[in-house]
């Protein structure tokens, strides 16, 4: 009934699907028949304000499917809801079911299977790579034909879910819905798939709902500030034919959106929201200043024909190399994380500068707003496809229009000419709007 209610309020809806693999009992697996993949010896935590992760660290294990597995799957495809027509929605391209993999990559003799323990206090093993909607009896045949899983005990069978979603072009960057202001959508309902994606959207939607209720400015992250900014921006301009997943490849600014500088990028924004204390934000500000100051000093001090900073730009360079060239650097009292950031900034300096210059140019486009009721059909010179896409997505700025699939640089030039003409038009004729200016 929820979908019907929202459709009646003017929302568009669609259907997607997602799936999950079986869970097996750890004690039923022949681990000696699998390949161990150890955890990171010194894993990084998610916050500088929490103690670092401590062991025991649990390894994953790897095994593979084989011809026997594939034969069982092919013989039972008619019993899979995804192939029988019972489920018609489209699943995530990057996390296909085992049925999909066997059919789409028929020439492959095997597929990798990762066996992942679901927690320190559970015996449940997640069989990553074998998402399926096949019946239970077929799943047992498939799993027990995989090396190491011959005697596997099922804790839960894999299954697929088909669900309604609301194409995210119907939301703002704040995740407030356009058809019904005051209603915020986040997660699978926006056409996404993945735990991290859902968590990020829930955070942004919740924060902005509270800020709206308080009458405060919204909280919006730009594409060059955070992966959450990339996610939100992608969603408001996409028309998903499959569940959306967030990948680093979707970000233009991967060199600056690193895990090691997350607090340097976002701590002060967290302070504004009350999620980071003043003391923590002051610590980040002090660290940022120490990094900048150290970079400047290393640029001023010369070692031979080059400044000290030049030596950190060499492949494989370490901060210890600079100390060896100029021992006084050791007296500067630099914390290990400051040294690490200095090496990273020096190594990628020119590339990062290039990214920031590009980001600044794009930011100027972001600030060039399109009239909310702009009639794109009346913009002379705009291609039919561009008119259709712009009318459908209703971008708020030129920057958002630029990122719509099918919008070309020539289309943007036409829009810019129309906007400039409208801005230059006399007030008396302003009502005509930019669409009437060729």
Coordinates of C-alpha atoms in Angstrom, one line a residue:
X1 CA 0.0 0.0 0.0
X2 CA 2.9 2.4 0.6
X3 CA 3.9 2.4 -3.1
X4 CA 0.3 3.1 -4.2
X5 CA 0.0 6.0 -1.7
X6 CA 3.2 7.6 -2.9
X7 CA 2.3 7.1 -6.6
X8 CA -1.0 8.8 -5.9
X9 CA 1.0 11.8 -4.6
X10 CA 2.9 12.1 -7.9
X11 CA 5.9 9.9 -7.5
X12 CA 7.2 7.7 -10.3
X13 CA 8.1 4.1 -9.4
X14 CA 10.0 1.2 -10.8
X15 CA 11.2 -2.3 -9.9
X16 CA 14.7 -3.6 -9.1
X17 CA 16.0 -6.8 -7.5
X18 CA 18.8 -7.8 -5.2
X19 CA 20.0 -11.0 -3.8
X20 CA 22.1 -12.7 -1.1
X21 CA 24.2 -15.8 -0.8
X22 CA 23.7 -18.7 1.6
X23 CA 25.2 -18.7 5.1
X24 CA 27.1 -21.8 6.2
X25 CA 28.2 -23.2 9.6
X26 CA 32.0 -22.6 10.0
X27 CA 32.6 -26.0 11.7
X28 CA 31.2 -27.8 8.6
X29 CA 33.8 -26.4 6.2
X30 CA 37.0 -28.2 5.3
X31 CA 39.2 -25.2 5.6
X32 CA 42.3 -27.1 4.6
X33 CA 40.8 -27.5 1.1
X34 CA 40.6 -23.7 0.7
X35 CA 43.2 -20.9 0.3
X36 CA 43.6 -18.6 3.3
X37 CA 43.7 -14.8 2.8
X38 CA 45.1 -13.1 5.9
X39 CA 43.8 -9.8 7.4
X40 CA 45.8 -6.7 7.3
X41 CA 48.5 -7.0 10.0
X42 CA 47.9 -3.4 11.1
X43 CA 44.4 -2.4 10.0
X44 CA 43.4 1.2 10.0
X45 CA 40.5 2.3 12.1
X46 CA 37.5 4.4 11.0
X47 CA 38.4 7.3 13.4
X48 CA 41.5 9.0 14.8
X49 CA 39.5 9.3 18.1
X50 CA 39.0 5.6 18.7
X51 CA 41.7 3.1 19.7
X52 CA 43.2 1.2 16.8
X53 CA 41.6 -2.2 16.0
X54 CA 43.1 -5.0 18.0
X55 CA 43.0 -8.8 17.3
X56 CA 42.2 -11.5 17.0
X57 CA 42.0 -10.8 13.2
X58 CA 40.0 -13.5 11.3
X59 CA 41.2 -14.5 7.9
X60 CA 39.0 -15.0 4.9
X61 CA 39.3 -18.1 2.7
X62 CA 39.0 -18.6 -1.0
X63 CA 37.7 -21.5 -3.1
X64 CA 36.2 -21.7 -6.6
X65 CA 33.3 -23.1 -8.6
X66 CA 33.9 -25.7 -11.2
X67 CA 32.3 -27.4 -14.2
X68 CA 30.1 -29.6 -12.0
X69 CA 28.7 -26.6 -10.3
X70 CA 28.0 -24.9 -13.6
X71 CA 26.3 -27.9 -15.0
X72 CA 23.9 -28.1 -12.0
X73 CA 23.1 -24.4 -12.3
X74 CA 22.4 -24.7 -16.1
X75 CA 20.2 -27.7 -15.6
X76 CA 18.0 -25.8 -13.1
X77 CA 17.8 -22.3 -14.5
X78 CA 14.1 -22.9 -15.2
X79 CA 13.6 -23.1 -11.4
X80 CA 15.3 -19.8 -10.7
X81 CA 12.8 -16.9 -10.3
X82 CA 15.1 -14.6 -12.1
X83 CA 15.1 -16.7 -15.2
X84 CA 11.6 -18.1 -15.1
X85 CA 10.1 -14.6 -15.3
X86 CA 8.7 -14.6 -11.8
X87 CA 11.2 -11.8 -11.0
X88 CA 11.5 -9.2 -13.7
X89 CA 13.5 -6.5 -12.0
X90 CA 17.1 -5.8 -12.9
X91 CA 19.8 -6.7 -10.4
X92 CA 23.2 -5.0 -9.6
X93 CA 25.6 -5.4 -12.5
X94 CA 28.6 -5.5 -10.2
X95 CA 27.2 -8.1 -7.8
X96 CA 25.6 -10.6 -10.2
X97 CA 24.0 -13.9 -9.0
X98 CA 25.8 -17.1 -9.6
X99 CA 23.2 -17.9 -12.2
X100 CA 24.0 -14.6 -14.1
X101 CA 27.7 -15.4 -14.0
X102 CA 27.3 -18.9 -15.4
X103 CA 25.1 -17.7 -18.2
X104 CA 26.8 -14.4 -19.1
X105 CA 30.4 -15.8 -18.8
X106 CA 29.8 -19.2 -20.2
X107 CA 33.4 -19.6 -21.3
X108 CA 34.7 -19.3 -17.8
X109 CA 35.6 -22.6 -16.2
X110 CA 35.3 -21.3 -12.6
X111 CA 34.4 -18.3 -10.5
X112 CA 36.0 -17.2 -7.2
X113 CA 34.1 -17.8 -4.0
X114 CA 35.1 -15.9 -0.8
X115 CA 34.2 -17.5 2.5
X116 CA 33.8 -14.6 5.1
X117 CA 33.0 -15.0 8.8
X118 CA 30.2 -12.7 9.7
X119 CA 31.5 -11.8 13.2
X120 CA 33.8 -12.7 16.0
X121 CA 31.1 -14.4 18.0
X122 CA 29.2 -16.2 15.3
X123 CA 29.9 -19.4 13.3
X124 CA 28.0 -18.0 10.3
X125 CA 30.0 -17.9 7.0
X126 CA 29.0 -15.6 4.2
X127 CA 29.5 -17.3 0.8
X128 CA 30.5 -14.2 -1.1
X129 CA 30.1 -14.7 -4.9
X130 CA 27.2 -17.2 -4.8
X131 CA 24.2 -14.9 -4.6
X132 CA 21.3 -17.0 -5.8
X133 CA 17.5 -17.5 -6.0
X134 CA 17.6 -21.2 -6.9
X135 CA 15.5 -23.5 -4.7
X136 CA 17.0 -25.0 -1.5
X137 CA 17.6 -28.4 -2.9
X138 CA 19.5 -27.0 -5.9
X139 CA 21.6 -24.7 -3.6
X140 CA 22.7 -27.8 -1.6
X141 CA 23.9 -29.5 -4.8
X142 CA 25.7 -26.3 -6.0
X143 CA 27.4 -25.6 -2.6
X144 CA 28.5 -29.1 -1.9
X145 CA 30.1 -29.4 -5.3
X146 CA 32.5 -26.6 -4.4
X147 CA 35.9 -27.7 -2.9
X148 CA 35.9 -27.4 0.9
X149 CA 32.1 -27.2 1.1
X150 CA 31.3 -30.9 0.4
X151 CA 29.8 -31.4 3.9
X152 CA 28.5 -27.8 4.4
X153 CA 25.6 -27.2 6.8
X154 CA 23.2 -24.4 5.8
X155 CA 22.3 -21.8 8.4
X156 CA 20.3 -19.9 5.8
X157 CA 19.7 -20.4 2.1
X158 CA 20.3 -17.7 -0.4
X159 CA 17.3 -15.7 -1.8
X160 CA 16.4 -12.8 -4.1
X161 CA 14.1 -9.9 -3.4
X162 CA 12.3 -7.8 -6.0
X163 CA 11.2 -4.4 -4.7
X164 CA 9.7 -1.0 -5.6
X165 CA 11.9 2.0 -5.8
X166 CA 11.5 5.6 -6.7
X167 CA 13.9 7.0 -9.3
X168 CA 16.2 9.4 -7.5
X169 CA 15.8 12.2 -9.9
X170 CA 12.8 12.9 -7.7
X171 CA 15.0 13.9 -4.8
X172 CA 17.2 17.0 -4.0
X173 CA 20.8 16.8 -2.9
X174 CA 19.4 16.9 0.7
X175 CA 17.4 13.8 -0.1
X176 CA 14.1 15.7 0.3
X177 CA 11.6 14.5 -2.3
X178 CA 10.5 16.9 -5.0
X179 CA 6.9 15.7 -5.4
X180 CA 6.3 16.0 -1.6
X181 CA 8.5 18.5 0.2
X182 CA 9.1 17.5 3.8
X183 CA 9.4 13.8 2.9
X184 CA 13.0 12.5 2.8
X185 CA 13.9 9.3 1.0
X186 CA 17.1 7.2 1.6
X187 CA 18.5 3.8 0.8
X188 CA 17.1 1.1 -1.4
X189 CA 14.0 3.2 -2.1
X190 CA 16.3 5.5 -4.0
X191 CA 17.4 2.7 -6.4
X192 CA 20.7 1.9 -4.6
X193 CA 22.1 -1.3 -3.3
X194 CA 24.7 -1.8 -0.6
X195 CA 25.1 -1.3 3.2
X196 CA 27.5 1.7 2.9
X197 CA 25.3 3.4 0.3
X198 CA 22.2 3.1 2.6
X199 CA 24.1 4.3 5.6
X200 CA 25.4 7.3 3.8
X201 CA 22.0 8.3 2.5
X202 CA 20.3 7.7 5.9
X203 CA 22.9 10.0 7.5
X204 CA 22.5 12.8 4.9
X205 CA 18.7 12.6 4.9
X206 CA 18.4 12.5 8.6
X207 CA 20.7 15.5 9.1
X208 CA 18.9 17.5 6.5
X209 CA 15.5 16.7 7.9
X210 CA 16.6 18.0 11.3
X211 CA 18.2 21.1 9.8
X212 CA 15.0 21.8 7.8
X213 CA 12.8 21.4 10.9
X214 CA 15.1 23.9 12.7
X215 CA 14.9 26.3 9.7
X216 CA 18.7 26.1 9.2
X217 CA 20.8 25.9 6.0
X218 CA 21.0 22.4 4.5
X219 CA 24.1 20.2 4.7
X220 CA 25.4 19.4 1.3
X221 CA 28.8 17.9 0.4
X222 CA 30.4 18.6 -2.9
X223 CA 31.9 16.0 -5.2
X224 CA 35.4 17.1 -4.4
X225 CA 34.8 17.0 -0.6
X226 CA 33.6 13.5 0.1
X227 CA 32.4 10.3 -1.5
X228 CA 29.0 11.0 0.1
X229 CA 28.9 14.1 -2.1
X230 CA 29.6 12.0 -5.2
X231 CA 26.9 9.6 -4.2
X232 CA 24.3 12.3 -3.6
X233 CA 25.2 14.1 -6.8
X234 CA 25.1 11.0 -8.9
X235 CA 21.7 10.0 -7.6
X236 CA 19.8 13.2 -8.3
X237 CA 20.9 13.1 -12.0
X238 CA 20.7 9.3 -12.6
X239 CA 17.9 7.2 -14.1
X240 CA 18.9 3.8 -12.8
X241 CA 18.2 0.7 -14.9
X242 CA 20.0 -1.3 -12.2
X243 CA 20.8 -0.8 -8.5
X244 CA 23.3 2.0 -8.1
X245 CA 26.6 1.1 -6.3
X246 CA 29.2 3.6 -5.1
X247 CA 32.7 3.0 -6.5
X248 CA 35.9 5.0 -6.3
X249 CA 35.9 5.1 -10.1
X250 CA 32.8 7.4 -10.0
X251 CA 34.8 10.2 -8.3
X252 CA 36.9 12.7 -10.3
X253 CA 38.9 13.6 -7.3
X254 CA 40.2 10.3 -6.0
X255 CA 43.6 11.7 -5.2
X256 CA 42.1 14.0 -2.6
X257 CA 39.2 11.8 -1.4
X258 CA 41.5 9.5 0.6
X259 CA 40.9 7.7 3.9
X260 CA 44.0 9.1 5.5
X261 CA 42.8 12.8 5.1
X262 CA 39.1 12.3 5.9
X263 CA 39.3 14.2 9.2
X264 CA 41.3 17.0 7.5
X265 CA 38.4 17.3 4.9
X266 CA 35.4 16.8 7.1
X267 CA 36.1 17.4 10.8
X268 CA 35.0 21.1 10.7
X269 CA 31.8 20.1 8.9
X270 CA 31.2 17.6 11.7
X271 CA 31.8 20.3 14.2
X272 CA 29.1 22.4 12.7
X273 CA 26.7 19.5 13.1
X274 CA 27.7 18.8 16.7
X275 CA 29.2 15.4 15.8
X276 CA 32.8 16.5 16.4
X277 CA 33.9 18.3 19.6
X278 CA 35.6 21.7 19.6
X279 CA 38.7 20.1 21.0
X280 CA 38.8 17.5 18.2
X281 CA 38.2 20.1 15.5
X282 CA 41.0 22.2 17.0
X283 CA 43.3 19.2 16.9
X284 CA 42.5 18.8 13.2
X285 CA 43.1 22.5 12.5
X286 CA 46.4 22.4 14.3
X287 CA 47.5 19.3 12.3
X288 CA 46.5 21.0 9.0
X289 CA 48.6 24.0 10.0
X290 CA 51.5 21.8 10.9
X291 CA 51.4 20.1 7.5
X292 CA 51.2 23.3 5.6
X293 CA 54.0 24.9 7.7
X294 CA 56.2 21.8 7.2
X295 CA 55.7 21.8 3.4
X296 CA 56.6 25.5 3.3
X297 CA 59.8 25.0 5.3
X298 CA 60.9 22.1 3.2
X299 CA 60.4 24.2 0.1
X300 CA 62.6 27.0 1.6
X301 CA 65.5 24.8 2.7
X302 CA 67.8 23.7 -0.1
X303 CA 69.9 20.5 -0.3
X304 CA 72.2 20.9 -3.3
X305 CA 70.4 22.4 -6.3
X306 CA 66.9 21.5 -5.1
X307 CA 64.7 22.3 -2.1
X308 CA 64.3 19.5 0.4
X309 CA 60.7 19.1 -0.7
X310 CA 61.9 18.1 -4.1
X311 CA 63.4 14.9 -2.7
X312 CA 60.0 13.8 -1.4
X313 CA 58.6 13.9 -4.9
X314 CA 60.9 11.1 -6.0
X315 CA 59.3 7.6 -6.3
X316 CA 59.6 5.6 -3.1
X317 CA 60.8 8.6 -1.1
X318 CA 60.3 8.5 2.7
X319 CA 60.4 11.3 5.3
X320 CA 63.5 9.7 6.8
X321 CA 65.3 10.6 3.5
X322 CA 64.7 14.3 4.2
X323 CA 66.0 13.9 7.8
X324 CA 69.1 12.2 6.5
X325 CA 69.8 15.2 4.2
X326 CA 69.0 17.8 6.9
X327 CA 69.1 16.4 10.4
X328 CA 67.7 19.6 12.0
X329 CA 64.3 18.5 10.6
X330 CA 64.2 15.9 13.4
X331 CA 64.1 18.8 16.0
X332 CA 60.8 20.1 14.5
X333 CA 58.8 17.7 16.7
X334 CA 56.5 16.4 13.9
X335 CA 54.0 13.8 14.8
X336 CA 54.0 10.6 12.6
X337 CA 50.7 11.4 11.0
X338 CA 52.0 14.9 10.0
X339 CA 55.1 13.3 8.4
X340 CA 52.9 10.9 6.5
X341 CA 50.7 13.6 5.2
X342 CA 53.7 15.7 4.2
X343 CA 55.1 12.9 2.1
X344 CA 51.7 12.2 0.4
X345 CA 51.1 15.9 -0.3
X346 CA 54.6 16.3 -1.8
X347 CA 54.4 13.2 -3.9
X348 CA 51.0 14.0 -5.5
X349 CA 51.3 17.9 -5.3
X350 CA 51.1 18.7 -9.0
X351 CA 48.3 16.2 -9.6
X352 CA 46.3 17.5 -6.6
X353 CA 46.7 21.1 -7.8
X354 CA 45.4 20.1 -11.2
X355 CA 42.4 18.4 -9.5
X356 CA 41.7 21.5 -7.4
X357 CA 41.9 23.8 -10.4
X358 CA 39.4 21.6 -12.3
X359 CA 37.2 21.5 -9.2
X360 CA 37.1 25.3 -9.0
X361 CA 36.1 25.6 -12.6
X362 CA 33.3 23.1 -12.1
X363 CA 32.2 24.9 -8.9
X364 CA 31.6 28.0 -10.9
X365 CA 29.3 26.0 -13.1
X366 CA 27.6 24.7 -10.0
X367 CA 26.8 28.2 -8.9
X368 CA 25.2 29.2 -12.2
X369 CA 21.6 28.4 -11.5
X370 CA 18.9 27.5 -14.0
X371 CA 15.4 29.0 -13.6
X372 CA 13.2 26.5 -11.8
X373 CA 10.5 26.7 -14.5
X374 CA 12.8 27.1 -17.5
X375 CA 11.1 25.9 -20.7
X376 CA 14.0 24.0 -22.4
X377 CA 11.8 23.5 -25.5
X378 CA 12.1 27.2 -26.2
X379 CA 15.9 27.4 -26.0
X380 CA 17.0 27.8 -29.6
X381 CA 19.7 25.4 -30.7
X382 CA 19.2 22.8 -28.0
X383 CA 19.1 19.2 -29.4
X384 CA 15.9 17.2 -29.0
X385 CA 17.7 14.6 -26.7
X386 CA 19.0 17.4 -24.5
X387 CA 15.5 19.0 -24.3
X388 CA 14.1 15.6 -23.2
X389 CA 16.8 14.9 -20.6
X390 CA 16.8 18.4 -19.1
X391 CA 13.0 18.5 -18.9
X392 CA 13.0 15.1 -17.3
X393 CA 15.7 15.7 -14.7
X394 CA 15.1 19.5 -14.1
X395 CA 18.7 20.2 -13.1
X396 CA 19.1 23.2 -10.6
X397 CA 22.5 24.3 -12.0
X398 CA 24.7 24.1 -15.1
X399 CA 27.0 21.8 -13.2
X400 CA 24.1 19.3 -12.6
X401 CA 23.1 19.6 -16.2
X402 CA 26.7 18.8 -17.3
X403 CA 26.6 15.5 -15.5
X404 CA 23.4 14.2 -17.1
X405 CA 24.1 11.4 -19.4
X406 CA 23.5 12.6 -23.0
X407 CA 24.2 16.3 -22.4
X408 CA 27.1 17.4 -24.5
X409 CA 29.5 20.4 -24.2
X410 CA 27.6 22.0 -27.1
X411 CA 24.3 21.7 -25.2
X412 CA 25.9 23.5 -22.2
X413 CA 27.2 26.2 -24.5
X414 CA 23.7 26.8 -25.8
X415 CA 22.4 27.0 -22.2
X416 CA 25.1 29.4 -21.2
X417 CA 24.3 31.7 -24.2
X418 CA 20.6 31.6 -23.3
X419 CA 21.3 32.4 -19.6
X420 CA 23.7 35.3 -20.5
X421 CA 21.1 36.7 -22.9
X422 CA 18.4 36.5 -20.2
X423 CA 20.7 38.2 -17.6
X424 CA 21.5 41.0 -20.1
X425 CA 17.8 41.5 -21.2
X426 CA 16.0 44.7 -20.0
X427 CA 13.9 44.2 -16.9
X428 CA 10.7 44.9 -19.0
X429 CA 11.3 41.9 -21.1
X430 CA 12.7 39.7 -18.3
X431 CA 9.4 37.8 -18.1
X432 CA 10.1 36.3 -21.5
X433 CA 12.8 34.1 -19.8
X434 CA 16.0 32.8 -21.3
X435 CA 14.1 30.2 -23.4
X436 CA 13.0 33.0 -25.7
X437 CA 16.5 34.2 -26.5
X438 CA 18.3 32.6 -29.4

